[in-house]
């Protein structure tokens, strides 16, 4: 596609429910990143994918968070048993590569705003 | 570990005036990239400008320019002739050129443009 597409745009859920957030990167971009943006905070790195593999999962806050990427394209971020502190905007970005000059132009999606009641 | 600090949570500037947003970073590396991203109310992050650490010349993009002070580890953004459309959150970011690593962001500065 022309840009990075994220869905849903907004999600309201009850504490304890599972949620899935989807990211459709730019076609041909091999690197895909998930960041979390909480109120008053910067962008917190969660995980990145190079192709379908995730070399760096260091930012995932807990084992309730997981992510996968299939076919080197669409990625899904899953949060199990959501807690109120999970409320945030989840941003996805993609770049041509993860290293080299092609890594330095990140295109972001508009984010998914998650509200846990 | 590298860190990026933006010490101004919010700033205001009169339309058509000039404003400077501050950013400092901490790294032991000598080769890296620095970025300024803009996030308007639409939430869509947009790259404003980027600087390569080994280039001494400050990057410029139209009304946006940076003051890159490598020794001081400072990377400020100057917006000239501020326009209403410049109102947004601005994030400073760092990426290593020596290792494969993610981009690290500061906490952001919210810029208000006063008509």
PDB file of C-alpha atoms in Angstrom:
ATOM      1  CA  UNK A   1       0.000   0.000   0.000  1.00  0.00           C
ATOM      2  CA  UNK A   2       0.888   3.652  -0.178  1.00  0.00           C
ATOM      3  CA  UNK A   3       1.363   4.009   3.561  1.00  0.00           C
ATOM      4  CA  UNK A   4       1.418   2.086   6.808  1.00  0.00           C
ATOM      5  CA  UNK A   5      -2.079   1.060   7.767  1.00  0.00           C
ATOM      6  CA  UNK A   6      -3.112   0.248  11.329  1.00  0.00           C
ATOM      7  CA  UNK A   7      -6.367  -1.131  12.651  1.00  0.00           C
ATOM      8  CA  UNK A   8      -8.409  -0.596  14.639  1.00  0.00           C
ATOM      9  CA  UNK A   9      -7.946   3.138  14.928  1.00  0.00           C
ATOM     10  CA  UNK A  10      -9.531   3.090  18.359  1.00  0.00           C
ATOM     11  CA  UNK A  11     -10.283   0.197  20.660  1.00  0.00           C
ATOM     12  CA  UNK A  12     -12.062   0.251  23.989  1.00  0.00           C
ATOM     13  CA  UNK A  13     -11.961  -2.948  25.975  1.00  0.00           C
ATOM     14  CA  UNK A  14     -12.641  -4.221  29.439  1.00  0.00           C
ATOM     15  CA  UNK A  15      -9.877  -5.204  31.797  1.00  0.00           C
ATOM     16  CA  UNK A  16      -8.957  -8.840  31.374  1.00  0.00           C
ATOM     17  CA  UNK A  17      -9.945  -9.112  27.724  1.00  0.00           C
ATOM     18  CA  UNK A  18      -7.500  -9.917  24.919  1.00  0.00           C
ATOM     19  CA  UNK A  19      -6.926  -7.478  22.066  1.00  0.00           C
ATOM     20  CA  UNK A  20      -5.247  -7.711  18.684  1.00  0.00           C
ATOM     21  CA  UNK A  21      -3.781  -4.742  16.875  1.00  0.00           C
ATOM     22  CA  UNK A  22      -2.903  -5.002  13.225  1.00  0.00           C
ATOM     23  CA  UNK A  23      -0.238  -3.317  11.127  1.00  0.00           C
ATOM     24  CA  UNK A  24       0.023  -3.457   7.347  1.00  0.00           C
ATOM     25  CA  UNK A  25       3.406  -1.967   6.337  1.00  0.00           C
ATOM     26  CA  UNK A  26       4.467  -0.428   3.080  1.00  0.00           C
ATOM     27  CA  UNK A  27       4.866  -3.081   0.418  1.00  0.00           C
ATOM     28  CA  UNK A  28       8.485  -4.139   0.128  1.00  0.00           C
ATOM     29  CA  UNK A  29       9.547  -2.838   3.548  1.00  0.00           C
ATOM     30  CA  UNK A  30      11.410  -5.614   5.308  1.00  0.00           C
ATOM     31  CA  UNK A  31      11.675  -3.988   8.732  1.00  0.00           C
ATOM     32  CA  UNK A  32       8.664  -3.375  10.939  1.00  0.00           C
ATOM     33  CA  UNK A  33       8.577  -1.758  14.389  1.00  0.00           C
ATOM     34  CA  UNK A  34       6.055  -1.486  17.188  1.00  0.00           C
ATOM     35  CA  UNK A  35       6.209   1.419  19.620  1.00  0.00           C
ATOM     36  CA  UNK A  36       3.933   2.378  22.478  1.00  0.00           C
ATOM     37  CA  UNK A  37       3.089   5.984  23.288  1.00  0.00           C
ATOM     38  CA  UNK A  38       1.584   6.618  26.697  1.00  0.00           C
ATOM     39  CA  UNK A  39       0.246   9.966  27.859  1.00  0.00           C
ATOM     40  CA  UNK A  40       3.134  12.235  28.737  1.00  0.00           C
ATOM     41  CA  UNK A  41       5.695   9.695  27.639  1.00  0.00           C
ATOM     42  CA  UNK A  42       7.776   9.366  24.541  1.00  0.00           C
ATOM     43  CA  UNK A  43       7.751   6.457  22.197  1.00  0.00           C
ATOM     44  CA  UNK A  44       8.602   3.257  23.991  1.00  0.00           C
ATOM     45  CA  UNK A  45      10.118   0.572  21.785  1.00  0.00           C
ATOM     46  CA  UNK A  46       8.339  -2.782  21.955  1.00  0.00           C
ATOM     47  CA  UNK A  47       9.630  -5.072  19.201  1.00  0.00           C
ATOM     48  CA  UNK A  48      10.961  -5.079  15.689  1.00  0.00           C
ATOM     49  CA  UNK A  49      10.805  -7.557  12.836  1.00  0.00           C
ATOM     50  CA  UNK A  50      13.271  -8.177  10.063  1.00  0.00           C
ATOM     51  CA  UNK A  51      11.234 -10.200   7.630  1.00  0.00           C
ATOM     52  CA  UNK A  52       9.247 -12.636   9.753  1.00  0.00           C
ATOM     53  CA  UNK A  53      11.777 -12.939  12.542  1.00  0.00           C
ATOM     54  CA  UNK A  54      11.962 -10.738  15.624  1.00  0.00           C
ATOM     55  CA  UNK A  55      15.627 -10.252  16.590  1.00  0.00           C
ATOM     56  CA  UNK A  56      14.789  -7.744  19.307  1.00  0.00           C
ATOM     57  CA  UNK A  57      11.859  -8.346  21.644  1.00  0.00           C
ATOM     58  CA  UNK A  58      13.488  -6.518  24.513  1.00  0.00           C
ATOM     59  CA  UNK A  59      10.813  -3.864  24.791  1.00  0.00           C
ATOM     60  CA  UNK A  60       7.819  -6.110  25.359  1.00  0.00           C
ATOM     61  CA  UNK A  61       6.589  -5.114  28.853  1.00  0.00           C
ATOM     62  CA  UNK A  62       5.468  -8.556  29.973  1.00  0.00           C
ATOM     63  CA  UNK A  63       4.610 -12.019  28.740  1.00  0.00           C
ATOM     64  CA  UNK A  64       1.059 -10.789  28.134  1.00  0.00           C
ATOM     65  CA  UNK A  65       2.432  -9.041  25.039  1.00  0.00           C
ATOM     66  CA  UNK A  66       3.298 -10.939  21.880  1.00  0.00           C
ATOM     67  CA  UNK A  67       3.667 -10.131  18.225  1.00  0.00           C
ATOM     68  CA  UNK A  68       3.995 -11.991  15.001  1.00  0.00           C
ATOM     69  CA  UNK A  69       4.556 -11.194  11.386  1.00  0.00           C
ATOM     70  CA  UNK A  70       3.559 -13.420   8.523  1.00  0.00           C
ATOM     71  CA  UNK A  71       4.643 -13.426   4.912  1.00  0.00           C
ATOM     72  CA  UNK A  72       7.049 -10.599   5.627  1.00  0.00           C
ATOM     73  CA  UNK A  73       4.103  -8.260   5.603  1.00  0.00           C
ATOM     74  CA  UNK A  74       1.241  -7.885   8.073  1.00  0.00           C
ATOM     75  CA  UNK A  75       2.037  -7.886  11.768  1.00  0.00           C
ATOM     76  CA  UNK A  76      -0.253  -8.451  14.719  1.00  0.00           C
ATOM     77  CA  UNK A  77       0.417  -7.247  18.257  1.00  0.00           C
ATOM     78  CA  UNK A  78      -1.573  -9.211  20.821  1.00  0.00           C
ATOM     79  CA  UNK A  79      -2.155  -8.146  24.397  1.00  0.00           C
ATOM     80  CA  UNK A  80      -3.649 -10.806  26.634  1.00  0.00           C
ATOM     81  CA  UNK A  81      -5.589 -10.129  29.836  1.00  0.00           C
ATOM     82  CA  UNK A  82      -5.388  -6.375  29.314  1.00  0.00           C
ATOM     83  CA  UNK A  83      -4.713  -4.096  32.252  1.00  0.00           C
ATOM     84  CA  UNK A  84      -5.506  -0.408  32.639  1.00  0.00           C
ATOM     85  CA  UNK A  85      -1.822   0.469  32.352  1.00  0.00           C
ATOM     86  CA  UNK A  86      -1.883  -0.969  28.830  1.00  0.00           C
ATOM     87  CA  UNK A  87      -3.955   2.032  27.728  1.00  0.00           C
ATOM     88  CA  UNK A  88      -1.859   3.887  25.158  1.00  0.00           C
ATOM     89  CA  UNK A  89      -1.425   4.576  21.476  1.00  0.00           C
ATOM     90  CA  UNK A  90       0.349   1.725  19.729  1.00  0.00           C
ATOM     91  CA  UNK A  91       2.328   2.917  16.742  1.00  0.00           C
ATOM     92  CA  UNK A  92       3.655   0.775  13.937  1.00  0.00           C
ATOM     93  CA  UNK A  93       6.390   1.844  11.549  1.00  0.00           C
ATOM     94  CA  UNK A  94       8.189   0.244   8.657  1.00  0.00           C
ATOM     95  CA  UNK A  95      11.400   0.875   6.786  1.00  0.00           C
ATOM     96  CA  UNK A  96      13.066  -0.568   3.759  1.00  0.00           C
ATOM     97  CA  UNK A  97      15.720  -2.287   5.845  1.00  0.00           C
ATOM     98  CA  UNK A  98      16.723  -2.441   9.472  1.00  0.00           C
ATOM     99  CA  UNK A  99      20.328  -1.551   8.781  1.00  0.00           C
ATOM    100  CA  UNK A 100      22.146   0.717   6.400  1.00  0.00           C
ATOM    101  CA  UNK A 101      20.777   3.835   4.805  1.00  0.00           C
ATOM    102  CA  UNK A 102      17.451   2.147   4.090  1.00  0.00           C
ATOM    103  CA  UNK A 103      16.835   1.956   7.815  1.00  0.00           C
ATOM    104  CA  UNK A 104      16.730   5.636   8.432  1.00  0.00           C
ATOM    105  CA  UNK A 105      13.447   6.551   6.875  1.00  0.00           C
ATOM    106  CA  UNK A 106      10.693   5.219   9.076  1.00  0.00           C
ATOM    107  CA  UNK A 107       7.147   5.544   7.850  1.00  0.00           C
ATOM    108  CA  UNK A 108       4.627   5.466  10.652  1.00  0.00           C
ATOM    109  CA  UNK A 109       1.005   4.480  10.743  1.00  0.00           C
ATOM    110  CA  UNK A 110      -1.585   6.636  12.482  1.00  0.00           C
ATOM    111  CA  UNK A 111      -1.606   4.330  15.474  1.00  0.00           C
ATOM    112  CA  UNK A 112      -4.193   2.347  17.393  1.00  0.00           C
ATOM    113  CA  UNK A 113      -5.505   3.999  20.532  1.00  0.00           C
ATOM    114  CA  UNK A 114      -6.256   1.384  23.169  1.00  0.00           C
ATOM    115  CA  UNK A 115      -8.375   2.225  26.190  1.00  0.00           C
ATOM    116  CA  UNK A 116      -8.745  -0.387  28.907  1.00  0.00           C
ATOM    117  CA  UNK A 117     -11.631   0.275  31.277  1.00  0.00           C
TER     118      UNK A 117
ATOM    119  CA  UNK B   1      22.610   2.630  26.700  1.00  0.00           C
ATOM    120  CA  UNK B   2      21.744   5.628  24.615  1.00  0.00           C
ATOM    121  CA  UNK B   3      19.239   8.146  25.929  1.00  0.00           C
ATOM    122  CA  UNK B   4      17.499  11.133  24.378  1.00  0.00           C
ATOM    123  CA  UNK B   5      16.314  14.022  26.532  1.00  0.00           C
ATOM    124  CA  UNK B   6      13.915  16.787  25.617  1.00  0.00           C
ATOM    125  CA  UNK B   7      13.743  19.165  28.549  1.00  0.00           C
ATOM    126  CA  UNK B   8      10.837  21.277  27.317  1.00  0.00           C
ATOM    127  CA  UNK B   9       7.494  19.455  27.649  1.00  0.00           C
ATOM    128  CA  UNK B  10       5.637  22.399  26.068  1.00  0.00           C
ATOM    129  CA  UNK B  11       6.485  25.566  24.191  1.00  0.00           C
ATOM    130  CA  UNK B  12       4.551  28.374  22.574  1.00  0.00           C
ATOM    131  CA  UNK B  13       5.522  30.730  19.788  1.00  0.00           C
ATOM    132  CA  UNK B  14       3.776  33.565  18.021  1.00  0.00           C
ATOM    133  CA  UNK B  15       2.895  32.927  14.410  1.00  0.00           C
ATOM    134  CA  UNK B  16       5.680  34.073  12.025  1.00  0.00           C
ATOM    135  CA  UNK B  17       8.251  34.075  14.848  1.00  0.00           C
ATOM    136  CA  UNK B  18      11.176  31.690  15.318  1.00  0.00           C
ATOM    137  CA  UNK B  19      11.323  28.967  17.949  1.00  0.00           C
ATOM    138  CA  UNK B  20      14.042  26.542  19.004  1.00  0.00           C
ATOM    139  CA  UNK B  21      13.339  23.126  20.501  1.00  0.00           C
ATOM    140  CA  UNK B  22      16.081  21.544  22.576  1.00  0.00           C
ATOM    141  CA  UNK B  23      17.370  17.990  22.526  1.00  0.00           C
ATOM    142  CA  UNK B  24      20.349  16.384  24.185  1.00  0.00           C
ATOM    143  CA  UNK B  25      21.481  12.803  23.963  1.00  0.00           C
ATOM    144  CA  UNK B  26      23.922  10.499  25.597  1.00  0.00           C
ATOM    145  CA  UNK B  27      26.041   8.020  23.685  1.00  0.00           C
ATOM    146  CA  UNK B  28      29.530   6.604  23.620  1.00  0.00           C
ATOM    147  CA  UNK B  29      29.356   6.040  19.887  1.00  0.00           C
ATOM    148  CA  UNK B  30      30.919   8.327  17.302  1.00  0.00           C
ATOM    149  CA  UNK B  31      28.785   7.425  14.313  1.00  0.00           C
ATOM    150  CA  UNK B  32      25.036   7.792  14.526  1.00  0.00           C
ATOM    151  CA  UNK B  33      21.991   9.518  13.101  1.00  0.00           C
ATOM    152  CA  UNK B  34      19.733  12.077  14.709  1.00  0.00           C
ATOM    153  CA  UNK B  35      16.178  12.878  13.727  1.00  0.00           C
ATOM    154  CA  UNK B  36      13.333  15.234  14.457  1.00  0.00           C
ATOM    155  CA  UNK B  37       9.838  13.839  13.984  1.00  0.00           C
ATOM    156  CA  UNK B  38       6.590  15.774  14.052  1.00  0.00           C
ATOM    157  CA  UNK B  39       3.325  14.290  15.327  1.00  0.00           C
ATOM    158  CA  UNK B  40       0.265  16.448  14.560  1.00  0.00           C
ATOM    159  CA  UNK B  41      -3.150  15.762  16.147  1.00  0.00           C
ATOM    160  CA  UNK B  42      -3.781  13.164  13.446  1.00  0.00           C
ATOM    161  CA  UNK B  43      -1.115  11.042  15.245  1.00  0.00           C
ATOM    162  CA  UNK B  44       0.750  10.439  11.997  1.00  0.00           C
ATOM    163  CA  UNK B  45       4.471  10.761  12.734  1.00  0.00           C
ATOM    164  CA  UNK B  46       6.342  12.613  10.005  1.00  0.00           C
ATOM    165  CA  UNK B  47      10.087  12.916   9.573  1.00  0.00           C
ATOM    166  CA  UNK B  48      11.046  16.595   9.670  1.00  0.00           C
ATOM    167  CA  UNK B  49      14.801  16.485   9.350  1.00  0.00           C
ATOM    168  CA  UNK B  50      17.758  14.196   9.956  1.00  0.00           C
ATOM    169  CA  UNK B  51      21.450  14.633  10.595  1.00  0.00           C
ATOM    170  CA  UNK B  52      24.361  12.258  10.159  1.00  0.00           C
ATOM    171  CA  UNK B  53      26.864  12.614  12.967  1.00  0.00           C
ATOM    172  CA  UNK B  54      29.932  12.530  10.735  1.00  0.00           C
ATOM    173  CA  UNK B  55      28.652  15.501   8.752  1.00  0.00           C
ATOM    174  CA  UNK B  56      29.583  18.787  10.395  1.00  0.00           C
ATOM    175  CA  UNK B  57      27.223  20.849   8.287  1.00  0.00           C
ATOM    176  CA  UNK B  58      23.861  21.399   9.934  1.00  0.00           C
ATOM    177  CA  UNK B  59      20.903  19.925   8.064  1.00  0.00           C
ATOM    178  CA  UNK B  60      18.270  22.274   6.674  1.00  0.00           C
ATOM    179  CA  UNK B  61      14.825  21.630   5.228  1.00  0.00           C
ATOM    180  CA  UNK B  62      13.054  24.811   4.169  1.00  0.00           C
ATOM    181  CA  UNK B  63      11.974  26.573   7.407  1.00  0.00           C
ATOM    182  CA  UNK B  64      13.463  23.826   9.588  1.00  0.00           C
ATOM    183  CA  UNK B  65      17.117  23.709  10.533  1.00  0.00           C
ATOM    184  CA  UNK B  66      19.175  22.082  13.241  1.00  0.00           C
ATOM    185  CA  UNK B  67      22.048  23.175  15.410  1.00  0.00           C
ATOM    186  CA  UNK B  68      24.137  20.033  15.823  1.00  0.00           C
ATOM    187  CA  UNK B  69      26.835  20.296  18.484  1.00  0.00           C
ATOM    188  CA  UNK B  70      28.506  16.891  18.548  1.00  0.00           C
ATOM    189  CA  UNK B  71      30.878  17.571  21.433  1.00  0.00           C
ATOM    190  CA  UNK B  72      28.040  18.871  23.563  1.00  0.00           C
ATOM    191  CA  UNK B  73      25.728  16.096  22.357  1.00  0.00           C
ATOM    192  CA  UNK B  74      23.096  18.643  21.516  1.00  0.00           C
ATOM    193  CA  UNK B  75      20.701  18.628  18.575  1.00  0.00           C
ATOM    194  CA  UNK B  76      18.226  21.523  18.612  1.00  0.00           C
ATOM    195  CA  UNK B  77      15.556  22.219  16.029  1.00  0.00           C
ATOM    196  CA  UNK B  78      14.883  25.762  14.817  1.00  0.00           C
ATOM    197  CA  UNK B  79      11.593  26.551  13.142  1.00  0.00           C
ATOM    198  CA  UNK B  80      11.572  29.864  11.312  1.00  0.00           C
ATOM    199  CA  UNK B  81       8.478  31.820  10.297  1.00  0.00           C
ATOM    200  CA  UNK B  82       6.246  29.579  12.430  1.00  0.00           C
ATOM    201  CA  UNK B  83       2.936  28.640  10.893  1.00  0.00           C
ATOM    202  CA  UNK B  84      -0.274  27.358  12.442  1.00  0.00           C
ATOM    203  CA  UNK B  85       0.323  24.006  10.772  1.00  0.00           C
ATOM    204  CA  UNK B  86       3.536  23.605  12.761  1.00  0.00           C
ATOM    205  CA  UNK B  87       1.517  22.987  15.925  1.00  0.00           C
ATOM    206  CA  UNK B  88       2.336  19.421  16.952  1.00  0.00           C
ATOM    207  CA  UNK B  89       4.381  17.183  19.212  1.00  0.00           C
ATOM    208  CA  UNK B  90       8.010  17.134  18.175  1.00  0.00           C
ATOM    209  CA  UNK B  91      10.203  14.153  18.975  1.00  0.00           C
ATOM    210  CA  UNK B  92      13.965  14.023  18.867  1.00  0.00           C
ATOM    211  CA  UNK B  93      15.401  10.598  18.058  1.00  0.00           C
ATOM    212  CA  UNK B  94      18.714   8.764  17.877  1.00  0.00           C
ATOM    213  CA  UNK B  95      19.890   5.770  15.914  1.00  0.00           C
ATOM    214  CA  UNK B  96      23.250   4.079  15.989  1.00  0.00           C
ATOM    215  CA  UNK B  97      25.185   3.759  12.745  1.00  0.00           C
ATOM    216  CA  UNK B  98      27.611   1.310  14.372  1.00  0.00           C
ATOM    217  CA  UNK B  99      25.141  -1.374  15.397  1.00  0.00           C
ATOM    218  CA  UNK B 100      21.866  -2.685  14.101  1.00  0.00           C
ATOM    219  CA  UNK B 101      19.524  -1.096  16.554  1.00  0.00           C
ATOM    220  CA  UNK B 102      16.153   0.555  16.862  1.00  0.00           C
ATOM    221  CA  UNK B 103      15.513   4.284  16.871  1.00  0.00           C
ATOM    222  CA  UNK B 104      15.328   5.743  20.377  1.00  0.00           C
ATOM    223  CA  UNK B 105      12.946   8.629  20.959  1.00  0.00           C
ATOM    224  CA  UNK B 106      12.769  11.420  23.496  1.00  0.00           C
ATOM    225  CA  UNK B 107       9.576  12.236  25.394  1.00  0.00           C
ATOM    226  CA  UNK B 108       8.605  15.019  23.038  1.00  0.00           C
ATOM    227  CA  UNK B 109       7.876  18.735  23.113  1.00  0.00           C
ATOM    228  CA  UNK B 110       4.376  20.003  22.442  1.00  0.00           C
ATOM    229  CA  UNK B 111       4.559  23.148  20.326  1.00  0.00           C
ATOM    230  CA  UNK B 112       1.686  25.642  20.335  1.00  0.00           C
ATOM    231  CA  UNK B 113       1.444  28.322  17.662  1.00  0.00           C
ATOM    232  CA  UNK B 114      -0.280  31.514  18.812  1.00  0.00           C
ATOM    233  CA  UNK B 115      -2.159  33.394  16.081  1.00  0.00           C
TER     234      UNK B 115
END
